[in-house]
XYZ file of C-alpha atoms in Angstrom:
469
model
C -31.002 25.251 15.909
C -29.886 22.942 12.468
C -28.235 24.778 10.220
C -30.507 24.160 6.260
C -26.855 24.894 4.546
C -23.087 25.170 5.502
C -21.270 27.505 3.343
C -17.717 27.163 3.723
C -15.559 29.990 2.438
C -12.210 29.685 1.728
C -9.280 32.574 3.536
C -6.084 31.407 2.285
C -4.462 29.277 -0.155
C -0.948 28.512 0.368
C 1.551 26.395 -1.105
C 4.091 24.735 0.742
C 6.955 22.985 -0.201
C 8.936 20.058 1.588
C 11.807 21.446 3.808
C 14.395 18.942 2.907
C 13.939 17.426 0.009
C 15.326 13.735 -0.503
C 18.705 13.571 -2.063
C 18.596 11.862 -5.444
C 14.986 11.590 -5.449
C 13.809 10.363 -9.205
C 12.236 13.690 -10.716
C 8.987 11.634 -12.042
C 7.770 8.780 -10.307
C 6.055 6.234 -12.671
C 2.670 4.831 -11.256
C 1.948 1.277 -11.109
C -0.477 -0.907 -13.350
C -2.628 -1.305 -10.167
C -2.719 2.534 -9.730
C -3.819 2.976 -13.193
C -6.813 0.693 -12.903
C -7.946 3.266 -10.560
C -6.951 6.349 -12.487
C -6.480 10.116 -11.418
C -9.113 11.560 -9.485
C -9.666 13.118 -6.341
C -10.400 11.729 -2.805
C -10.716 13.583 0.797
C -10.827 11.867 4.477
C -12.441 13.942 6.600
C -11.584 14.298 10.447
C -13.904 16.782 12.062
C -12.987 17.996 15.597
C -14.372 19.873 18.819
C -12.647 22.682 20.095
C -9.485 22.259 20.940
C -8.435 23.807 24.153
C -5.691 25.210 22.797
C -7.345 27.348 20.404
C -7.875 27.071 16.768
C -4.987 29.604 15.906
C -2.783 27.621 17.739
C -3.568 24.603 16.139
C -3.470 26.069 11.944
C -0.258 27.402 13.206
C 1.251 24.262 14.383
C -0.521 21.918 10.871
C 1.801 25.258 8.852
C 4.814 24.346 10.974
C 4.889 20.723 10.649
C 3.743 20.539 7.534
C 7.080 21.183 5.035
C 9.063 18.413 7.642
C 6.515 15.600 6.579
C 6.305 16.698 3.157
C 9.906 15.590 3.395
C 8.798 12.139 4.403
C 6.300 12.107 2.107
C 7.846 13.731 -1.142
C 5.388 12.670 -3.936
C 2.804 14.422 -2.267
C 4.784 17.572 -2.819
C 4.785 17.342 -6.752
C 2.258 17.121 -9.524
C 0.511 14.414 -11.372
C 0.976 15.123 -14.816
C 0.680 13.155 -18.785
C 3.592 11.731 -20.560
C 2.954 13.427 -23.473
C 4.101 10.514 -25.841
C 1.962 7.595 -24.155
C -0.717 9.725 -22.265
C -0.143 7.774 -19.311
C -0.400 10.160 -15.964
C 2.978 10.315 -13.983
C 3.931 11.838 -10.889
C 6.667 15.003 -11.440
C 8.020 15.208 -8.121
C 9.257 19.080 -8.705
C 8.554 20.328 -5.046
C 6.183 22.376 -5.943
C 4.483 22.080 -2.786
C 1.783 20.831 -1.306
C -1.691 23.058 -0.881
C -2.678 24.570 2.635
C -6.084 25.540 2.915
C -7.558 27.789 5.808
C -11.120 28.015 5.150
C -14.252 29.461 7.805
C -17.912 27.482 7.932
C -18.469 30.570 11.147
C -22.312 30.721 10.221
C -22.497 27.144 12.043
C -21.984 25.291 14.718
C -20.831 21.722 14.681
C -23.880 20.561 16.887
C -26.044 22.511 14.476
C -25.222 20.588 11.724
C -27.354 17.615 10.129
C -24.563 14.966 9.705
C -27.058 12.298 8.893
C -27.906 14.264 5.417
C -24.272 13.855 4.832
C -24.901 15.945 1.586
C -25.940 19.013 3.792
C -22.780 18.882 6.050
C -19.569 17.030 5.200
C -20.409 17.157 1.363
C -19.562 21.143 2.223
C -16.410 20.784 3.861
C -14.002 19.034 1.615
C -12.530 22.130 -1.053
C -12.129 21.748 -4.360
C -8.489 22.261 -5.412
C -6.352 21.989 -8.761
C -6.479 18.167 -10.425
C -2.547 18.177 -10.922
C -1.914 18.716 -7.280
C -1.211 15.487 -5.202
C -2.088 16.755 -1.825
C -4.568 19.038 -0.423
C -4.246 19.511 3.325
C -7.139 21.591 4.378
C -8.459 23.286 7.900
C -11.846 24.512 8.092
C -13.043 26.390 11.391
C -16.616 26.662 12.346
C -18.725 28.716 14.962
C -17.953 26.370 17.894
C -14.167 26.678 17.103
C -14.292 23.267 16.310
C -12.601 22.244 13.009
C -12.534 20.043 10.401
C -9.002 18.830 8.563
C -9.405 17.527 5.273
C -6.826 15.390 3.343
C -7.193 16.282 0.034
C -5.214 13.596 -2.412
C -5.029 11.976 -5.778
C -6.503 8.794 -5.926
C -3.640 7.736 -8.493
C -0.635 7.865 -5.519
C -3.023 6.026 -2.394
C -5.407 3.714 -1.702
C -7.279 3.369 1.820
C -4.563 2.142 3.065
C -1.847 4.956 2.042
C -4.551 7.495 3.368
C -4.822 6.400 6.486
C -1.283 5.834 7.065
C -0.019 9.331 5.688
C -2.738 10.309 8.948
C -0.776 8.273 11.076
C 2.479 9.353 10.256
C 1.224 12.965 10.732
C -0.293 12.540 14.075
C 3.215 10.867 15.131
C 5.407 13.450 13.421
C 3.037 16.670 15.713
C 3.527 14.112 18.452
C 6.806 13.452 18.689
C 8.770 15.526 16.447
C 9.194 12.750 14.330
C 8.596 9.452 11.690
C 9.057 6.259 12.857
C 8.671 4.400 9.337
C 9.877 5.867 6.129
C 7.398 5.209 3.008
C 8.040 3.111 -0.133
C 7.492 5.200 -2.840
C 8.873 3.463 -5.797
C 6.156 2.127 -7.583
C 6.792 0.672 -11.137
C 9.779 -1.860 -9.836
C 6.980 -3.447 -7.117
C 4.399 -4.822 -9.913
C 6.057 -5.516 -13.022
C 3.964 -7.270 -15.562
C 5.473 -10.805 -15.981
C 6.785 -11.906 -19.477
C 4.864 -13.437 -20.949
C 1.768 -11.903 -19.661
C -0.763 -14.646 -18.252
C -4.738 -13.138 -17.797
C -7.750 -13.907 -19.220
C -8.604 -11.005 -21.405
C -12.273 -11.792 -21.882
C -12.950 -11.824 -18.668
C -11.090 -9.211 -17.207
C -12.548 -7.050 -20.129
C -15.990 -7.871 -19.647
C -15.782 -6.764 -15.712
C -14.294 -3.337 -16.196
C -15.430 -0.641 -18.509
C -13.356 2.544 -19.337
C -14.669 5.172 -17.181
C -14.128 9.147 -18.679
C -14.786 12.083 -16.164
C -17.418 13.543 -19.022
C -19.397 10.467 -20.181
C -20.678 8.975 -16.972
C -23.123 6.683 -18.498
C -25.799 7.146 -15.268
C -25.271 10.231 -15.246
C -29.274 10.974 -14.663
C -29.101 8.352 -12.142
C -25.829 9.792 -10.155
C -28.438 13.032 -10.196
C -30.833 11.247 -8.027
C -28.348 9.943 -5.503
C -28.874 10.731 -2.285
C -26.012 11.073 0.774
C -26.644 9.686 4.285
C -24.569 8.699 7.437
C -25.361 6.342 9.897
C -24.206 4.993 13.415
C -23.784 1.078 13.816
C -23.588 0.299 17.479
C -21.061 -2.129 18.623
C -23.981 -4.609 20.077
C -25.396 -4.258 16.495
C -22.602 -5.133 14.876
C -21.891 -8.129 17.423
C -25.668 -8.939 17.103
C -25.465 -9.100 13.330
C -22.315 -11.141 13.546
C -24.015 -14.207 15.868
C -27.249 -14.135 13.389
C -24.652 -14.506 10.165
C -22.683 -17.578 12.037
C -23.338 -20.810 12.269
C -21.506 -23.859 13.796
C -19.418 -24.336 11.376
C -18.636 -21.043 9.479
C -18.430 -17.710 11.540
C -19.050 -14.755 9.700
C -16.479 -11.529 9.794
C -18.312 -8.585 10.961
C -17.864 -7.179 7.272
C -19.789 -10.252 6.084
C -22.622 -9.748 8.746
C -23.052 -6.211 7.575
C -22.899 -7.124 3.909
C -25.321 -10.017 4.301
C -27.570 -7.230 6.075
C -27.703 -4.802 3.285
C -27.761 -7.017 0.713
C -31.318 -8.345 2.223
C -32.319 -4.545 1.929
C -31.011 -3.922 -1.475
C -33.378 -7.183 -2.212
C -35.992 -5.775 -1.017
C -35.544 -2.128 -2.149
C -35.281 -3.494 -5.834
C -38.029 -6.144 -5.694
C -40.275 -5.551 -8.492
C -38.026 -3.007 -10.540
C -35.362 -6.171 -10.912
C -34.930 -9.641 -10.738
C -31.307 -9.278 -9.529
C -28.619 -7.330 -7.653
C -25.207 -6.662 -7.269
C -22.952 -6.280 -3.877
C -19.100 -5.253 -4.437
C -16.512 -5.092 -1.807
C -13.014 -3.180 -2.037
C -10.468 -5.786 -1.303
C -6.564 -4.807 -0.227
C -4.321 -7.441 -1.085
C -1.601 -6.276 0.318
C -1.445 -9.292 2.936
C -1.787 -12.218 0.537
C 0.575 -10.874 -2.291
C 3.174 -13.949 -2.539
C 6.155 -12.856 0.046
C 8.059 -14.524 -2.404
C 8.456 -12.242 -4.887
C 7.016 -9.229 -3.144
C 8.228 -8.011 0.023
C 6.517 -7.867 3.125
C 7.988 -4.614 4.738
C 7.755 -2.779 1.761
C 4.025 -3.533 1.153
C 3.240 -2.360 4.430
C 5.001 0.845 4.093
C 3.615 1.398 0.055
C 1.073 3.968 -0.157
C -0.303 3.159 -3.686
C -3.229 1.453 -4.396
C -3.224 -2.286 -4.179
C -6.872 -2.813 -4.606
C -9.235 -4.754 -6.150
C -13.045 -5.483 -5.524
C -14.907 -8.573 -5.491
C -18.500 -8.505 -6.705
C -21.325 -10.875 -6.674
C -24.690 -10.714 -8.759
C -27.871 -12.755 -7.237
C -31.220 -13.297 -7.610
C -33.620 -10.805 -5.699
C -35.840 -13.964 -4.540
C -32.814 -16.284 -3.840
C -31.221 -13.180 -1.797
C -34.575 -12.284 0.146
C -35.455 -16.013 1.282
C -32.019 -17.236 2.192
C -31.119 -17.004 5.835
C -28.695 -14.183 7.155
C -26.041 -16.614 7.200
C -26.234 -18.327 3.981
C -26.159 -14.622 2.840
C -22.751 -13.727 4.362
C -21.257 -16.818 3.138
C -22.071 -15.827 0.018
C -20.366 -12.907 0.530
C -16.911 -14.599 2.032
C -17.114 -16.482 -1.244
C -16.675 -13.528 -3.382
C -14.070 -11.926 -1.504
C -12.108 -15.158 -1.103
C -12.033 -15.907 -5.085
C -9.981 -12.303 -5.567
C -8.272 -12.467 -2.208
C -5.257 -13.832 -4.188
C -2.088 -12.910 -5.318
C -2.409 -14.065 -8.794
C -5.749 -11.973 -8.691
C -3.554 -9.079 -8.679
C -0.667 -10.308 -10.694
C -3.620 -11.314 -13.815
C -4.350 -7.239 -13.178
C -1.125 -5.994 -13.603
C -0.517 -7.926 -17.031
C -4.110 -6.732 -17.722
C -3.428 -3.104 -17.299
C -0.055 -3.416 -19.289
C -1.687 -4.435 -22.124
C -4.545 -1.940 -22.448
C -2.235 1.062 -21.690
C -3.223 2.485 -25.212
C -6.228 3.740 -23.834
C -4.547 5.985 -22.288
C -2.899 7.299 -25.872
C -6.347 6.691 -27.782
C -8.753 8.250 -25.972
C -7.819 9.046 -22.701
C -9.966 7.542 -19.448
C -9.984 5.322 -16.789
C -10.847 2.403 -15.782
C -13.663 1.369 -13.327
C -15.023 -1.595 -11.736
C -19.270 -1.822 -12.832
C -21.102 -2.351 -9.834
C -24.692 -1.926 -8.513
C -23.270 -1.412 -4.669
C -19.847 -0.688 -3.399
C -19.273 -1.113 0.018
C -16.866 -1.815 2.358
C -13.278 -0.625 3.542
C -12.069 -0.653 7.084
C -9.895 2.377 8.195
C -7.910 2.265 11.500
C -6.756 5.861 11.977
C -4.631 7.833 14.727
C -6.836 10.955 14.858
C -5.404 12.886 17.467
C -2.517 14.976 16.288
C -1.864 16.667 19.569
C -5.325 18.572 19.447
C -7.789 16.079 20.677
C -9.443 12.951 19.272
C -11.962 13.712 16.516
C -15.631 12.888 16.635
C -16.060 11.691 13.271
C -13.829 9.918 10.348
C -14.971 9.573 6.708
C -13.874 9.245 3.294
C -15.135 11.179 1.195
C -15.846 11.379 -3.343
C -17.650 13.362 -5.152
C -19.187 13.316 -7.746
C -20.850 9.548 -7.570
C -18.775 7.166 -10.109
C -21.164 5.782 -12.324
C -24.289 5.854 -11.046
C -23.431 3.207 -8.335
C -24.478 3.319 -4.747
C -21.822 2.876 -2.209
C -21.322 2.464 1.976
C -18.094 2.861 3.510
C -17.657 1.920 6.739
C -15.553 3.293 9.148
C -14.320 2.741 12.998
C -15.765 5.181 15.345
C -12.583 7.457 16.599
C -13.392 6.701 20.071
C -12.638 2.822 19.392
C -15.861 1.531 21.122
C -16.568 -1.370 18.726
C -19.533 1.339 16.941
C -19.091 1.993 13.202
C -19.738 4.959 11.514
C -21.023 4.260 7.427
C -21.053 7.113 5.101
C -23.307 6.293 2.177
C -24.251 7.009 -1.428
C -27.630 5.320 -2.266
C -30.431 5.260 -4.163
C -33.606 6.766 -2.654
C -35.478 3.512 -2.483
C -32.905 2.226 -1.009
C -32.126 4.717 1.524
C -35.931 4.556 2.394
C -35.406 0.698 2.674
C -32.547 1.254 4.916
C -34.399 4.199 7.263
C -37.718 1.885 7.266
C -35.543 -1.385 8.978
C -37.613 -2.510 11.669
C -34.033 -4.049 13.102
C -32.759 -0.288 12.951
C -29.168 -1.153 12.493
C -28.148 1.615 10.692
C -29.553 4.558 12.908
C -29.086 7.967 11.993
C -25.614 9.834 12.478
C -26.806 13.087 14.341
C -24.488 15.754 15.907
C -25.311 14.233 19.324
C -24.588 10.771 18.209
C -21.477 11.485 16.727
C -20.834 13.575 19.787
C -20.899 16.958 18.921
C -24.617 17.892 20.953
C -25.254 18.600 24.156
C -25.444 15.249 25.099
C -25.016 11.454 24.025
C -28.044 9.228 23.688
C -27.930 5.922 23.799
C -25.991 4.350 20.593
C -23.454 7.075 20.534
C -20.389 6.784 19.099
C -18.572 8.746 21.983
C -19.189 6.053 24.611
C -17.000 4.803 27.308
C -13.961 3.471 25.075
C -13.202 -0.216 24.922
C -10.026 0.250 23.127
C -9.388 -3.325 22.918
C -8.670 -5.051 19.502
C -12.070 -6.543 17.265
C -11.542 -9.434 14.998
C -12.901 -8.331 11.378
């Protein structure tokens, strides 16, 4: 029988430090430009598990064990993110004061109980809250089935998507095999330097971020009204969408397809209230920085955030009457112009030069945007205790008001999708009331936790062969 609430209560809180601590490590690590943009707050990515048939003792006991060795790897993660007190720019003291271990029970439900597709109701419960000057988080929650849920708890200041989800990778490998195979880059301030003399254009740059402070959300009424929903996007969905956004001469990613979708229902979900709307896509630019002058095997092993987001405003009526395909161009036009490396070269001057904020008044920085949407994560789930059933990121509270869809592979690498999303009612109504269904409900037994797998699932016979984006 669904569970109405999942109440999570926390056993033990534990802080563990790294077991061999690099020699000569810098005791504070500065942040980046790019990470500043961003700012210090918290982020989770969820994993949630069946049973494993080893036991759920045995499994906490082996996540305790393994956990100072890849703190070692992983050393920032073991310190504290703190304020130089003469520029009130946040730093990272890497003091080895250890990372937090959470053990945590949800034993009043099942995982098939649960109503994943009012993601407020079931993974909004999950994730802990935990100290904001702690860079890591890692945190096991056990529920009625035995299956469990393992939470990675971070500070949005040291990663971006793609830091998260390779910290996950390195961990499954390091349970695995007893070890790393790749070392991180964790110097940060030597990668982007601002050039001299600085070369963006202020104006415009200024005009598309606004400070962002934890206590003056501007929306704040509208962030109230929010509501949180997951959905399943089948793999013949996604190819489906894909064919209708092509054409002869242009092929659509399968990001664009999706985007071109929902950006027909925003249309429609705001016709009459506006006469435009806003799409925005999280862009990595970590493959078209110039190799030149940044290097290539050091990107790829860089946890911080290099990030940016493309957005694009249109016309409700020119949105609603163009065809799915002129849609997703438009789309693959917005992420091309910041798909650059001077995009991200323009920030880093950008950020160097309002750093007084920081001093002033304090805040972040923030990207305005009527709907975020889009990051791919490619994660190694199984850490020696089965493959999970589900993969999310997860924020709270909403950022501005905005409504947001992140979409994720399905852990069993079918081709499906899983999207986690932050929306406005009308639009989640608009999105439920699609007579093309794409985005169909995540339930317990489509995300593979019930008694059995309808058609749709996620948990289908794996096709673990590579998909073009």
């Amino acid at each position: 029988m669904p569970v109405d609430r999942l109440d999570v209560v926390v056993a033990s809180r534990t802080l563990v430090p790294a077991s061999h601590p690099p020699p000569g490590f810098p005791a504070v690590l500065q942040v980046s430009n790019l990470d500043l943009i961003f700012g210090s707050f918290h982020v989770y990515f969820i994993a949630v598990y069946p049973t494993p048939a080893a036991g759920f003792p045995a499994m906490a006991a082996a996540v305790r064990a393994a956990l100072p060795a890849f703190l070692s790897h992983f050393f920032p993660f073991a310190g504290r993110v703190v304020t130089d007190p003469s520029t009130g720019v946040p730093e990272i003291a890497c003091t080895n004061a250890g990372a937090e271990l959470v053990l945590a029970d949800a034993s009043a439900a099942a995982l098939a109980e649960l109503p994943f597709a009012d993601a407020a109701r079931s993974l909004g419960a999950i994730p802990v809250p935990f100290a904001h000057d702690l860079a890591l988080s890692l945190q096991l929650v056990r529920f009625a089935c035995g299956g469990f849920a393992l939470s990675w708890g971070c500070n949005h200041l040291l990663v971006d998507g793609h830091g998260a989800t390779a910290m996950c990778n390195a961990w499954a490998e390091l349970l695995r095999t007893g070890g790393v195979s790749w070392e991180p880059h964790h110097e940060r301030g030597s990668l982007f330097r601002p050039r001299s003399p600085p070369r963006f254009d202020p104006s415009a740059l200024d005009a598309e971020f606004t400070r962002y402070a934890p206590g003056e959300l501007p929306n704040a009424l509208l962030t109230a009204t929010l509501v949180r929903r997951n959905y399943v996007v089948s793999a013949a969905d996604v190819a489906r969408l894909r064919a209708a956004a092509s054409t002869p001469t242009r092929r659509a990613t399968r990001i664009e397809a999706l985007s071109a979708h929902l950006w027909k229902l925003l249309a429609a979900a705001v016709d009459g209230c506006d006469t435009h709307c806003r799409m925005a896509w999280p862009v990595d630019g970590r493959a078209r920085l110039d190799p030149a002058k940044y290097d290539k095997d050091a990107l790829s092993r860089y946890l911080g955030n290099v990030v940016t987001y493309a957005s694009r405003e249109a016309a409700v009526e020119a949105v609603s009457s163009a065809t799915l395909a002129e849609v997703a161009a438009m789309a693959g036009a917005a992420i091309a112009e910041v798909y650059r490396s001077e995009r991200f070269e323009e920030l880093v001057d950008w950020m160097e030069a309002r750093k007084g904020v920081f001093r002033e008044e304090g805040g972040k920085w923030t990207e305005t945007e009527m709907l975020s949407a889009f990051v791919s994560f490619r994660v190694e789930g199984d850490f020696g205790f089965g493959r999970p059933r589900l993969m999310v990121p997860w924020l709270r509270p909403g950022r501005n008001g905005s409504a947001a869809m992140v979409v994720t592979r399905s852990p069993g690498e079918d081709g499906a999708w899983v999207v986690s999303a932050r929306l406005w009612p009308k639009l989640a109504d608009a999105v439920e009331a699609d007579p093309e269904a794409v985005l169909k409900p995540a339930t317990a037994a489509r995300l593979g936790f019930g008694s059995r797998d309808p058609p749709g699932s996620v948990v289908q016979q794996q096709d673990t062969s590579p998909t073009p984006a």
